[in-house]
Tab-separated table of C-alpha atoms in Angstrom:
chain	number	residue	atom	x	y	z
I	1	MET	CA	22.799	-6.336	-35.628
I	2	SER	CA	19.820	-6.898	-37.894
I	3	LEU	CA	17.263	-4.442	-36.632
I	4	ASP	CA	14.301	-3.840	-38.930
I	5	PHE	CA	13.586	-0.157	-38.318
I	6	GLY	CA	10.598	-0.184	-40.646
I	7	PHE	CA	8.982	-2.826	-38.517
I	8	ILE	CA	9.395	-0.772	-35.343
I	9	TYR	CA	7.100	1.776	-36.944
I	10	THR	CA	4.641	-0.931	-38.083
I	11	ALA	CA	4.638	-2.436	-34.589
I	12	PHE	CA	4.153	1.023	-33.120
I	13	LEU	CA	0.941	1.441	-35.116
I	14	GLY	CA	-0.127	-2.126	-34.324
I	15	LEU	CA	0.288	-1.567	-30.600
I	16	PHE	CA	-1.962	1.487	-30.622
I	17	SER	CA	-5.027	-0.739	-30.887
I	18	ALA	CA	-4.228	-2.020	-27.397
I	19	LEU	CA	-3.648	1.422	-25.926
I	20	PRO	CA	-7.290	1.944	-24.798
I	21	ASN	CA	-7.168	-1.170	-22.620
I	22	THR	CA	-3.938	-0.022	-20.990
I	23	LEU	CA	-5.419	3.402	-20.323
I	24	ILE	CA	-8.700	1.961	-18.999
I	25	ILE	CA	-6.781	-0.211	-16.549
I	26	THR	CA	-4.657	2.725	-15.416
I	27	VAL	CA	-7.474	5.225	-15.013
I	28	VAL	CA	-9.964	2.856	-13.356
I	29	SER	CA	-7.412	1.429	-10.935
I	30	VAL	CA	-6.117	4.872	-9.977
I	31	LEU	CA	-9.605	6.289	-9.390
I	32	ALA	CA	-10.905	3.237	-7.523
I	33	GLY	CA	-7.611	3.100	-5.640
I	34	LEU	CA	-8.013	6.720	-4.615
I	35	VAL	CA	-11.456	5.983	-3.135
I	36	ILE	CA	-10.139	2.921	-1.272
I	37	GLY	CA	-7.049	4.882	-0.252
I	38	ILE	CA	-8.992	7.799	1.207
I	39	ILE	CA	-11.289	5.468	3.179
I	40	THR	CA	-8.451	3.355	4.587
I	41	ALA	CA	-6.261	6.378	5.298
I	42	LEU	CA	-9.043	8.172	7.174
I	43	ALA	CA	-9.825	4.987	9.099
I	44	ARG	CA	-6.199	4.842	10.213
I	45	ILE	CA	-5.814	8.541	10.966
I	46	TYR	CA	-9.020	8.691	13.016
I	47	LYS	CA	-8.196	5.282	14.560
I	48	VAL	CA	-11.636	3.833	13.849
I	49	PRO	CA	-11.617	0.673	16.025
I	50	VAL	CA	-11.848	-2.407	13.788
I	51	LEU	CA	-11.520	-0.625	10.466
I	52	SER	CA	-8.091	0.832	11.220
I	53	GLN	CA	-6.628	-2.595	12.040
I	54	ILE	CA	-8.093	-4.047	8.867
I	55	SER	CA	-6.705	-1.133	6.859
I	56	HIS	CA	-3.295	-1.582	8.410
I	57	GLY	CA	-3.262	-5.288	7.571
I	58	TYR	CA	-4.479	-4.622	4.057
I	59	VAL	CA	-1.839	-1.983	3.352
I	60	THR	CA	0.940	-4.108	4.836
I	61	PHE	CA	-0.053	-7.188	2.873
I	62	ILE	CA	-0.459	-5.431	-0.455
I	63	ARG	CA	2.751	-3.427	-0.124
I	64	GLY	CA	4.688	-6.474	0.968
I	65	THR	CA	3.676	-8.706	-1.929
I	66	PRO	CA	4.173	-8.311	-5.683
I	67	MET	CA	1.348	-6.903	-7.768
I	68	LEU	CA	1.453	-10.073	-9.850
I	69	MET	CA	0.408	-12.083	-6.776
I	70	HIS	CA	-2.658	-9.878	-6.242
I	71	LEU	CA	-3.677	-10.363	-9.841
I	72	LEU	CA	-3.204	-14.122	-9.822
I	73	LEU	CA	-4.886	-14.518	-6.432
I	74	ILE	CA	-7.959	-12.602	-7.596
I	75	TYR	CA	-7.972	-14.332	-10.947
I	76	PHE	CA	-7.937	-17.802	-9.431
I	77	SER	CA	-9.896	-17.287	-6.215
I	78	LEU	CA	-12.724	-14.960	-7.237
I	79	PRO	CA	-14.210	-17.523	-9.667
I	80	LEU	CA	-14.367	-20.025	-6.802
I	81	PHE	CA	-16.435	-17.552	-4.779
I	82	ILE	CA	-18.637	-16.603	-7.719
I	83	ASP	CA	-19.327	-20.205	-8.607
I	84	ALA	CA	-19.997	-21.121	-4.988
I	85	GLY	CA	-22.420	-18.214	-4.803
I	86	ALA	CA	-24.039	-19.213	-8.065
I	87	ARG	CA	-24.555	-22.757	-6.820
I	88	HIS	CA	-25.854	-21.595	-3.467
I	89	PHE	CA	-28.151	-18.782	-4.510
I	90	GLY	CA	-28.975	-19.985	-8.013
I	91	TRP	CA	-27.493	-16.957	-9.814
I	92	SER	CA	-27.780	-17.040	-13.561
I	93	PHE	CA	-24.178	-16.017	-14.217
I	94	HIS	CA	-21.024	-17.997	-13.608
I	95	SER	CA	-17.359	-17.162	-13.364
I	96	LYS	CA	-16.835	-17.844	-17.046
I	97	ASP	CA	-19.282	-15.054	-17.929
I	98	VAL	CA	-17.033	-12.530	-16.189
I	99	PRO	CA	-14.638	-10.868	-18.650
I	100	TYR	CA	-10.947	-11.185	-17.758
I	101	MET	CA	-10.736	-7.433	-17.773
I	102	VAL	CA	-12.956	-7.308	-14.662
I	103	PHE	CA	-10.516	-9.462	-12.701
I	104	ALA	CA	-7.652	-7.225	-13.764
I	105	LEU	CA	-9.542	-4.070	-12.798
I	106	ILE	CA	-10.545	-5.439	-9.378
I	107	SER	CA	-7.060	-6.653	-8.567
I	108	PHE	CA	-5.282	-3.493	-9.736
I	109	SER	CA	-7.741	-1.325	-7.816
I	110	ILE	CA	-6.939	-3.273	-4.665
I	111	THR	CA	-3.204	-2.858	-5.327
I	112	SER	CA	-3.497	0.801	-6.090
I	113	GLY	CA	-5.734	1.359	-3.044
I	114	ALA	CA	-2.971	0.327	-0.639
I	115	TYR	CA	-0.399	2.600	-2.256
I	116	MET	CA	-2.900	5.461	-2.475
I	117	SER	CA	-3.692	4.981	1.184
I	118	GLU	CA	-0.074	5.770	2.038
I	119	VAL	CA	-0.047	8.719	-0.355
I	120	VAL	CA	-3.223	10.140	1.181
I	121	ARG	CA	-1.995	9.477	4.731
I	122	SER	CA	1.338	11.227	4.276
I	123	GLY	CA	-0.440	14.085	2.516
I	124	ILE	CA	-2.988	14.572	5.280
I	125	GLN	CA	-0.396	14.270	8.018
I	126	SER	CA	1.687	16.980	6.401
I	127	VAL	CA	-1.078	19.492	7.116
I	128	ASN	CA	-0.278	21.473	10.207
I	129	ARG	CA	-2.314	20.357	13.207
I	130	GLY	CA	-2.693	23.937	14.352
I	131	GLN	CA	-4.660	24.767	11.233
I	132	ILE	CA	-7.063	21.929	11.872
I	133	GLU	CA	-7.548	23.062	15.456
I	134	ALA	CA	-8.060	26.614	14.240
I	135	ALA	CA	-10.689	25.401	11.783
I	136	TYR	CA	-12.501	23.585	14.580
I	137	ALA	CA	-12.187	26.661	16.750
I	138	VAL	CA	-14.068	28.785	14.230
I	139	GLY	CA	-16.834	26.183	14.280
I	140	MET	CA	-16.254	24.062	11.161
I	141	THR	CA	-17.540	20.482	11.140
I	142	THR	CA	-15.087	17.615	10.568
I	143	TRP	CA	-16.249	17.249	6.980
I	144	GLN	CA	-15.763	20.992	6.384
I	145	VAL	CA	-12.307	20.849	7.917
I	146	LEU	CA	-11.350	17.956	5.655
I	147	ARG	CA	-12.830	19.487	2.524
I	148	ARG	CA	-11.749	23.100	2.975
I	149	ILE	CA	-8.533	22.906	4.959
I	150	VAL	CA	-6.978	19.451	4.827
I	151	PHE	CA	-7.639	18.065	1.335
I	152	PRO	CA	-6.520	21.096	-0.710
I	153	GLN	CA	-3.212	21.278	1.110
I	154	ALA	CA	-2.742	17.520	1.260
I	155	PHE	CA	-3.261	17.356	-2.497
I	156	VAL	CA	-0.444	19.800	-3.145
I	157	VAL	CA	1.982	17.904	-0.937
I	158	SER	CA	1.063	14.488	-2.301
I	159	LEU	CA	1.040	15.417	-5.984
I	160	PRO	CA	4.528	13.985	-6.662
I	161	ASN	CA	3.603	10.740	-4.898
I	162	LEU	CA	0.299	10.668	-6.744
I	163	THR	CA	2.118	11.024	-10.060
I	164	ASN	CA	4.420	8.188	-9.093
I	165	SER	CA	1.434	6.010	-8.289
I	166	VAL	CA	-0.230	6.793	-11.607
I	167	ILE	CA	2.982	5.900	-13.430
I	168	GLY	CA	3.302	2.781	-11.280
I	169	MET	CA	-0.184	1.670	-12.270
I	170	LEU	CA	0.492	2.464	-15.927
I	171	HIS	CA	3.557	0.257	-15.800
I	172	GLY	CA	1.748	-2.334	-13.695
I	173	SER	CA	-0.987	-2.640	-16.306
I	174	THR	CA	1.481	-4.690	-18.367
I	175	LEU	CA	0.848	-7.561	-15.949
I	176	ALA	CA	-2.704	-7.925	-17.211
I	177	PHE	CA	-1.330	-10.019	-20.064
I	178	THR	CA	-1.003	-12.913	-17.576
I	179	VAL	CA	-4.804	-13.092	-17.369
I	180	SER	CA	-5.271	-12.718	-21.136
I	181	VAL	CA	-6.288	-9.072	-21.236
I	182	THR	CA	-5.046	-7.597	-24.506
I	183	GLU	CA	-3.199	-4.527	-23.328
I	184	ILE	CA	0.047	-3.309	-24.881
I	185	GLN	CA	2.254	-6.067	-23.482
I	186	ALA	CA	-0.118	-8.805	-24.673
I	187	GLN	CA	-0.502	-7.150	-28.062
I	188	ALA	CA	3.287	-6.929	-28.277
I	189	GLU	CA	3.577	-10.651	-27.651
I	190	ILE	CA	1.014	-11.383	-30.353
I	191	LEU	CA	2.714	-9.076	-32.863
I	192	ALA	CA	6.165	-10.423	-31.998
I	193	SER	CA	5.297	-14.091	-32.299
I	194	THR	CA	3.320	-13.705	-35.540
I	195	ASN	CA	6.080	-11.734	-37.248
I	196	TRP	CA	9.125	-13.260	-35.554
I	197	LYS	CA	10.462	-9.803	-34.813
I	198	TYR	CA	10.683	-9.713	-31.041
I	199	LEU	CA	13.183	-6.954	-30.404
I	200	GLU	CA	11.506	-4.481	-32.759
I	201	VAL	CA	8.092	-4.975	-31.155
I	202	TYR	CA	9.389	-4.485	-27.622
I	203	ILE	CA	11.304	-1.378	-28.665
I	204	ALA	CA	8.037	0.014	-30.019
I	205	ALA	CA	6.191	-0.940	-26.817
I	206	ALA	CA	8.899	0.668	-24.703
I	207	LEU	CA	8.646	3.858	-26.750
I	208	ILE	CA	4.894	4.038	-26.189
I	209	PHE	CA	5.256	3.607	-22.425
I	210	TRP	CA	8.141	6.038	-22.296
I	211	GLY	CA	6.095	8.628	-24.158
I	212	LEU	CA	3.093	8.140	-21.878
I	213	THR	CA	5.233	8.405	-18.759
I	214	VAL	CA	6.941	11.578	-19.905
I	215	LEU	CA	3.512	12.991	-20.779
I	216	ILE	CA	2.154	12.215	-17.300
I	217	GLU	CA	5.242	13.776	-15.693
I	218	ARG	CA	4.841	16.909	-17.824
I	219	ILE	CA	1.161	17.266	-16.946
I	220	SER	CA	1.917	16.788	-13.279
I	221	GLY	CA	4.683	19.380	-13.532
I	222	LEU	CA	2.244	21.876	-15.058
I	223	VAL	CA	-0.372	21.205	-12.380
I	224	GLU	CA	2.261	21.601	-9.684
I	225	LYS	CA	3.298	24.943	-11.116
I	226	LYS	CA	-0.313	26.126	-11.238
I	227	ILE	CA	-0.968	25.121	-7.640
I	228	ASN	CA	2.242	26.650	-6.412
I	229	VAL	CA	1.325	29.969	-7.989
I	230	PHE	CA	-1.966	29.780	-6.125
I	231	ASN	CA	-0.168	29.019	-2.881
I	232	GLY	CA	2.379	31.758	-3.232
I	233	GLY	CA	5.047	29.168	-3.958
I	234	ARG	CA	5.113	27.745	-0.473
I	235	ALA	CA	3.462	24.448	-1.251
I	236	SER	CA	5.963	22.007	0.061
X	1	MET	CA	-10.652	-23.514	-13.468
X	2	SER	CA	-8.897	-24.865	-10.409
X	3	ARG	CA	-9.706	-27.467	-7.808
X	4	GLU	CA	-11.434	-27.060	-4.446
X	5	PHE	CA	-9.486	-24.976	-1.966
X	6	ASN	CA	-7.409	-27.018	0.449
X	7	ILE	CA	-5.318	-25.210	3.048
X	8	ASP	CA	-2.936	-28.173	3.413
X	9	TYR	CA	-1.461	-27.391	0.028
X	10	VAL	CA	-0.409	-23.946	1.231
X	11	PHE	CA	1.736	-25.501	3.937
X	12	SER	CA	3.206	-28.132	1.674
X	13	PHE	CA	4.025	-25.549	-1.022
X	14	ILE	CA	5.865	-23.141	1.276
X	15	PRO	CA	8.965	-25.322	1.829
X	16	LYS	CA	9.076	-26.218	-1.860
X	17	MET	CA	9.144	-22.551	-2.824
X	18	LEU	CA	11.506	-21.583	-0.028
X	19	SER	CA	14.120	-23.812	-1.655
X	20	TYR	CA	14.094	-21.289	-4.533
X	21	LEU	CA	14.253	-18.233	-2.286
X	22	HIS	CA	18.015	-17.991	-2.637
X	23	ILE	CA	17.675	-17.471	-6.389
X	24	THR	CA	15.216	-14.634	-5.838
X	25	LEU	CA	17.520	-13.079	-3.251
X	26	PHE	CA	20.489	-13.618	-5.552
X	27	ILE	CA	18.759	-11.622	-8.281
X	28	VAL	CA	17.946	-8.846	-5.806
X	29	ALA	CA	21.436	-8.693	-4.294
X	30	SER	CA	23.442	-8.925	-7.500
X	31	SER	CA	21.247	-6.449	-9.332
X	32	LEU	CA	21.537	-3.984	-6.466
X	33	LEU	CA	25.299	-4.339	-6.382
X	34	LEU	CA	25.616	-3.827	-10.126
X	35	GLY	CA	22.965	-1.118	-9.928
X	36	LEU	CA	25.034	0.711	-7.334
X	37	ILE	CA	27.995	0.802	-9.711
X	38	ILE	CA	25.848	1.841	-12.666
X	39	GLY	CA	24.018	4.395	-10.530
X	40	LEU	CA	27.247	5.996	-9.375
X	41	LEU	CA	28.606	6.166	-12.932
X	42	VAL	CA	25.355	7.678	-14.154
X	43	ALA	CA	24.978	10.161	-11.298
X	44	LEU	CA	28.497	11.583	-11.618
X	45	PRO	CA	28.137	13.250	-15.050
X	46	ARG	CA	24.967	14.931	-13.866
X	47	MET	CA	26.407	16.131	-10.572
X	48	TYR	CA	29.566	17.487	-12.202
X	49	ASN	CA	27.722	18.810	-15.265
X	50	ILE	CA	29.795	17.010	-17.888
X	51	PRO	CA	28.405	18.190	-21.244
X	52	PHE	CA	27.610	15.169	-23.455
X	53	LEU	CA	27.591	12.419	-20.815
X	54	LYS	CA	25.070	14.360	-18.790
X	55	ARG	CA	22.538	14.117	-21.608
X	56	VAL	CA	23.219	10.396	-22.055
X	57	SER	CA	22.662	9.700	-18.392
X	58	GLN	CA	19.475	11.775	-18.402
X	59	VAL	CA	18.068	9.723	-21.273
X	60	TYR	CA	19.126	6.497	-19.567
X	61	VAL	CA	17.411	7.411	-16.309
X	62	SER	CA	14.306	8.675	-18.051
X	63	PHE	CA	14.031	5.522	-20.157
X	64	PHE	CA	14.420	3.051	-17.328
X	65	ARG	CA	12.083	4.976	-15.075
X	66	GLY	CA	9.613	5.568	-17.883
X	67	THR	CA	9.067	2.027	-19.106
X	68	PRO	CA	7.599	-0.996	-17.328
X	69	ILE	CA	10.110	-3.502	-15.983
X	70	LEU	CA	8.304	-6.233	-17.890
X	71	ILE	CA	9.051	-4.525	-21.223
X	72	GLN	CA	12.647	-3.987	-20.078
X	73	LEU	CA	12.976	-7.696	-19.339
X	74	PHE	CA	11.952	-8.583	-22.880
X	75	LEU	CA	14.113	-5.835	-24.372
X	76	VAL	CA	17.183	-7.174	-22.604
X	77	TYR	CA	16.247	-10.778	-23.295
X	78	TYR	CA	15.978	-10.181	-27.041
X	79	GLY	CA	18.286	-7.178	-27.382
X	80	LEU	CA	21.340	-8.111	-25.337
X	81	PRO	CA	22.211	-11.202	-27.454
X	82	GLU	CA	22.111	-8.990	-30.563
X	83	LEU	CA	24.418	-6.456	-28.928
X	84	LEU	CA	26.758	-9.212	-27.753
X	85	LYS	CA	26.848	-10.641	-31.271
X	86	LEU	CA	28.387	-7.357	-32.412
X	87	VAL	CA	31.397	-8.075	-30.230
X	88	ASN	CA	31.406	-11.760	-31.195
X	89	ILE	CA	30.058	-13.156	-27.954
X	90	ASN	CA	27.561	-15.958	-28.281
X	91	SER	CA	25.076	-15.757	-25.429
X	92	SER	CA	22.665	-18.418	-26.688
X	93	ARG	CA	23.725	-20.902	-24.024
X	94	TRP	CA	23.696	-18.500	-21.120
X	95	ASP	CA	21.311	-19.091	-18.260
X	96	VAL	CA	18.256	-16.792	-18.525
X	97	LEU	CA	18.971	-15.817	-14.938
X	98	TRP	CA	21.762	-13.565	-16.185
X	99	PHE	CA	19.380	-11.690	-18.440
X	100	ALA	CA	17.085	-11.152	-15.474
X	101	VAL	CA	20.008	-9.904	-13.372
X	102	ALA	CA	21.106	-7.584	-16.193
X	103	THR	CA	17.609	-6.115	-16.514
X	104	TYR	CA	17.147	-5.524	-12.814
X	105	ALA	CA	20.641	-4.061	-12.570
X	106	LEU	CA	19.990	-1.603	-15.387
X	107	ASN	CA	16.634	-0.756	-13.854
X	108	SER	CA	17.906	-0.198	-10.331
X	109	GLY	CA	20.896	1.706	-11.727
X	110	ALA	CA	18.503	4.386	-12.950
X	111	PHE	CA	16.726	4.638	-9.614
X	112	ILE	CA	19.934	4.478	-7.589
X	113	SER	CA	21.502	7.305	-9.585
X	114	GLU	CA	18.516	9.471	-8.640
X	115	ILE	CA	18.846	8.411	-5.009
X	116	ILE	CA	22.552	9.271	-4.963
X	117	ARG	CA	21.889	12.632	-6.553
X	118	SER	CA	19.103	13.556	-4.149
X	119	GLY	CA	21.140	12.366	-1.176
X	120	VAL	CA	24.137	14.474	-2.087
X	121	GLU	CA	21.946	17.461	-2.896
X	122	ALA	CA	20.243	17.165	0.490
X	123	VAL	CA	23.507	18.092	2.201
X	124	ASP	CA	23.739	21.808	2.897
X	125	ARG	CA	26.161	23.551	0.538
X	126	GLY	CA	27.416	25.737	3.381
X	127	GLN	CA	28.756	22.664	5.150
X	128	ILE	CA	30.774	21.698	2.099
X	129	GLU	CA	32.198	25.184	1.882
X	130	ALA	CA	32.952	25.119	5.590
X	131	ALA	CA	34.755	21.797	5.215
X	132	GLN	CA	36.844	23.194	2.393
X	133	SER	CA	37.613	26.367	4.310
X	134	VAL	CA	39.098	24.338	7.162
X	135	GLY	CA	41.362	22.726	4.582
X	136	MET	CA	39.716	19.393	3.797
X	137	SER	CA	40.385	17.882	0.407
X	138	GLY	CA	37.542	16.984	-1.947
X	139	TYR	CA	37.813	13.333	-0.956
X	140	GLN	CA	37.831	14.161	2.742
X	141	THR	CA	34.816	16.426	2.345
X	142	PHE	CA	32.982	13.637	0.619
X	143	THR	CA	33.780	10.830	3.059
X	144	ARG	CA	33.551	12.886	6.256
X	145	ILE	CA	30.827	15.427	5.564
X	146	ILE	CA	28.669	14.474	2.601
X	147	LEU	CA	28.552	10.677	2.799
X	148	PRO	CA	27.417	10.235	6.421
X	149	GLN	CA	24.598	12.729	6.028
X	150	ALA	CA	23.602	11.619	2.542
X	151	LEU	CA	23.455	7.990	3.679
X	152	ALA	CA	21.094	8.788	6.517
X	153	VAL	CA	18.755	10.657	4.206
X	154	VAL	CA	18.919	8.023	1.503
X	155	VAL	CA	18.345	4.851	3.533
X	156	PRO	CA	14.508	5.016	3.658
X	157	VAL	CA	14.310	5.558	-0.090
X	158	PHE	CA	16.868	2.841	-0.704
X	159	SER	CA	14.883	0.472	1.488
X	160	ASN	CA	11.814	1.134	-0.682
X	161	LEU	CA	13.888	0.375	-3.755
X	162	VAL	CA	15.153	-2.915	-2.363
X	163	ILE	CA	11.643	-4.065	-1.510
X	164	ALA	CA	10.332	-2.923	-4.890
X	165	ASN	CA	13.176	-4.872	-6.465
X	166	LEU	CA	12.264	-7.976	-4.478
X	167	LYS	CA	8.695	-7.752	-5.725
X	168	ASP	CA	9.804	-7.048	-9.277
X	169	THR	CA	11.764	-10.294	-9.383
X	170	SER	CA	8.393	-12.053	-9.510
X	171	LEU	CA	8.356	-11.083	-13.189
X	172	ALA	CA	11.546	-12.922	-14.077
X	173	PHE	CA	9.496	-16.062	-14.724
X	174	THR	CA	8.179	-14.443	-17.925
X	175	ILE	CA	11.542	-14.987	-19.600
X	176	GLY	CA	11.845	-18.429	-18.017
X	177	ALA	CA	14.005	-17.747	-14.977
X	178	MET	CA	13.462	-20.398	-12.325
X	179	GLU	CA	13.027	-18.360	-9.151
X	180	MET	CA	10.159	-18.574	-6.660
X	181	THR	CA	7.421	-17.395	-8.995
X	182	GLY	CA	8.728	-19.625	-11.768
X	183	LYS	CA	8.585	-22.544	-9.358
X	184	SER	CA	5.064	-21.587	-8.311
X	185	GLN	CA	3.954	-21.729	-11.933
X	186	THR	CA	5.125	-25.304	-12.285
X	187	LEU	CA	3.665	-26.272	-8.886
X	188	GLY	CA	0.338	-24.719	-9.810
X	189	ALA	CA	0.232	-26.383	-13.188
X	190	ALA	CA	1.189	-29.761	-11.739
X	191	THR	CA	-1.377	-29.795	-8.936
X	192	GLN	CA	-4.056	-27.460	-10.350
X	193	HIS	CA	-4.177	-25.811	-6.921
X	194	PHE	CA	-3.403	-22.305	-8.099
X	195	VAL	CA	-4.977	-20.335	-5.258
X	196	GLU	CA	-2.957	-22.221	-2.659
X	197	THR	CA	0.239	-21.705	-4.658
X	198	TYR	CA	-0.177	-17.986	-4.813
X	199	ILE	CA	-1.215	-17.696	-1.173
X	200	ALA	CA	1.952	-19.568	-0.175
X	201	LEU	CA	4.068	-17.414	-2.461
X	202	SER	CA	2.496	-14.176	-1.206
X	203	LEU	CA	3.198	-15.180	2.379
X	204	ILE	CA	6.872	-15.764	1.571
X	205	TYR	CA	7.181	-12.408	-0.178
X	206	LEU	CA	5.377	-10.710	2.700
X	207	VAL	CA	7.645	-12.168	5.364
X	208	VAL	CA	10.823	-11.430	3.396
X	209	SER	CA	9.827	-7.832	2.729
X	210	LEU	CA	8.817	-7.286	6.360
X	211	ILE	CA	12.204	-8.597	7.484
X	212	LEU	CA	13.966	-6.317	5.013
X	213	GLN	CA	11.911	-3.367	6.227
X	214	LYS	CA	12.877	-4.067	9.830
X	215	LEU	CA	16.557	-4.389	8.949
X	216	PHE	CA	16.532	-1.055	7.135
X	217	LYS	CA	14.695	0.573	10.023
X	218	VAL	CA	17.488	-0.537	12.357
X	219	LEU	CA	20.094	0.739	9.901
X	220	GLU	CA	18.283	4.044	9.573
X	221	ASN	CA	18.164	4.535	13.319
X	222	THR	CA	21.884	3.813	13.590
X	223	LEU	CA	22.685	6.300	10.869
X	224	LEU	CA	20.450	8.946	12.362
X	225	LYS	CA	22.120	8.724	15.771
X	226	HIS	CA	24.102	11.867	15.127
X	227	GLU	CA	20.851	13.701	14.421
X	228	HIS	CA	19.574	12.864	17.888
X	229	ARG	CA	22.610	13.634	19.975
X	230	ASP	CA	22.179	17.351	20.483
X	231	THR	CA	18.412	17.255	20.776
X	232	VAL	CA	17.884	14.336	23.097
X	233	GLN	CA	16.963	16.460	26.092
X	234	SER	CA	14.641	18.937	24.436
X	235	GLU	CA	12.702	17.272	21.643
X	236	PRO	CA	14.013	13.823	20.830
X	237	LYS	CA	11.320	12.972	18.335
X	238	LYS	CA	11.039	16.189	16.433
X	239	ARG	CA	14.387	15.910	14.711
X	240	LYS	CA	13.567	12.566	13.217
X	241	SER	CA	10.084	13.448	12.191
X	242	PHE	CA	11.540	16.373	10.274
X	243	VAL	CA	13.527	13.993	8.116
X	244	VAL	CA	10.651	11.594	7.726
X	245	ARG	CA	8.003	14.190	7.044
X	246	TYR	CA	9.774	16.708	4.870
X	247	LEU	CA	12.592	14.934	3.139
X	248	ASN	CA	10.916	11.615	2.400
X	249	PRO	CA	8.124	12.951	0.182
X	250	ARG	CA	10.656	14.960	-1.768
X	251	LEU	CA	13.049	12.086	-2.154
X	252	SER	CA	10.396	9.527	-2.928
X	253	LYS	CA	10.536	10.827	-6.480
X	254	GLY	CA	13.709	8.822	-6.698
X	255	GLY	CA	12.051	5.609	-5.577
X	256	LYS	CA	9.616	3.306	-7.247
X	257	SER	CA	6.117	3.314	-6.000
X	258	ILE	CA	4.910	-0.147	-6.866
């Protein structure tokens, strides 16, 4: 096998220029997803009339279809809406002024939101109902109950799922290459096709992702340990 | 970018894509089957603490869980022919489908080995000791005590894996495999009606994954029958919710999230 080990290192350095985009996609989609997830999860837990049905449909659809579909649907349909709006209201910007990155961020946030919704829901439902009733009994408002009693405990329980979601979004960010966002996968394709060294480049890309994933798992492990100390080791 | 939206295209695309559904399902089924074999082989050294092999299997699992499936597809696509060349096999005329199957098999192997491990570990050690003390052999203990309980615990996680696998197959088009997504690319390019193509494709994926979910739910209920038997009168629901609420979050570490 003719593997150019020197080039793996070169590719490794070359791929680092695309790392910020990968991280931006991951962080933004996880944070936006968390906001969407909390809203949809609360809507479903409190059975808010119309909102809970919409949330249920949204979560089912997103979890039942590949992430690639969400990206391509947003990428091809959002411009139609923007251009229709521009024609109708006389906006000064058109779909071609929107950077590709924006489409990726919107679509990944929507994807992540559905998965986060399930993470948040299972976390919140793991909190003992008696505690919530007790909190109400001592006169806390719903917001206080959520903030002081439910969320801290739900966070501990859902940390492993949360970590999985973060890793899932990190890995999912590789799909952004389909809409021409230069993240690691796209950069790898560029490097590979200009140097004709495909295997080496993808080995380097895999090493970067592997390293990032292990790092995220380590950090999550440390956080888990910290929280469990705080909880007297009875977190889960 | 693409032409005016026309709902008729969605309906005309669905049958065209459905004719490629069997390839998608073939990838899912064959990769799961191979993954089951790989997973078992990988889980064994870790469960029985075999010195060197244990490390190898740890690295394998960590690698395939720690890298995106897209990168794995390209690694296998470019790497496997090189490896096969070492043993004098020329793979240049193979169908790309086989590279997709190989990737998904290696990928699910890593996840399945974790599922097997967590399933076996979920069975109370005392039960195993009890089985041995009444004179059961190792094989009998496994098939009569461990397997039935481990299966019941593992089914929800396995169902997640199967559905994740189904969705992951949408990436096989990147190496040129002609499954549903690959077909949708050509349909979209030919008609310039991309939105309709992807709506049609999403609907197919949605329906297939909902059907799979239902099937696994039925299977899960059948396997959990023994959990209900002694508690039917008092608290029929509590027993099941225990499994769902406490074991699932712990085991979900073995499943993919997206």
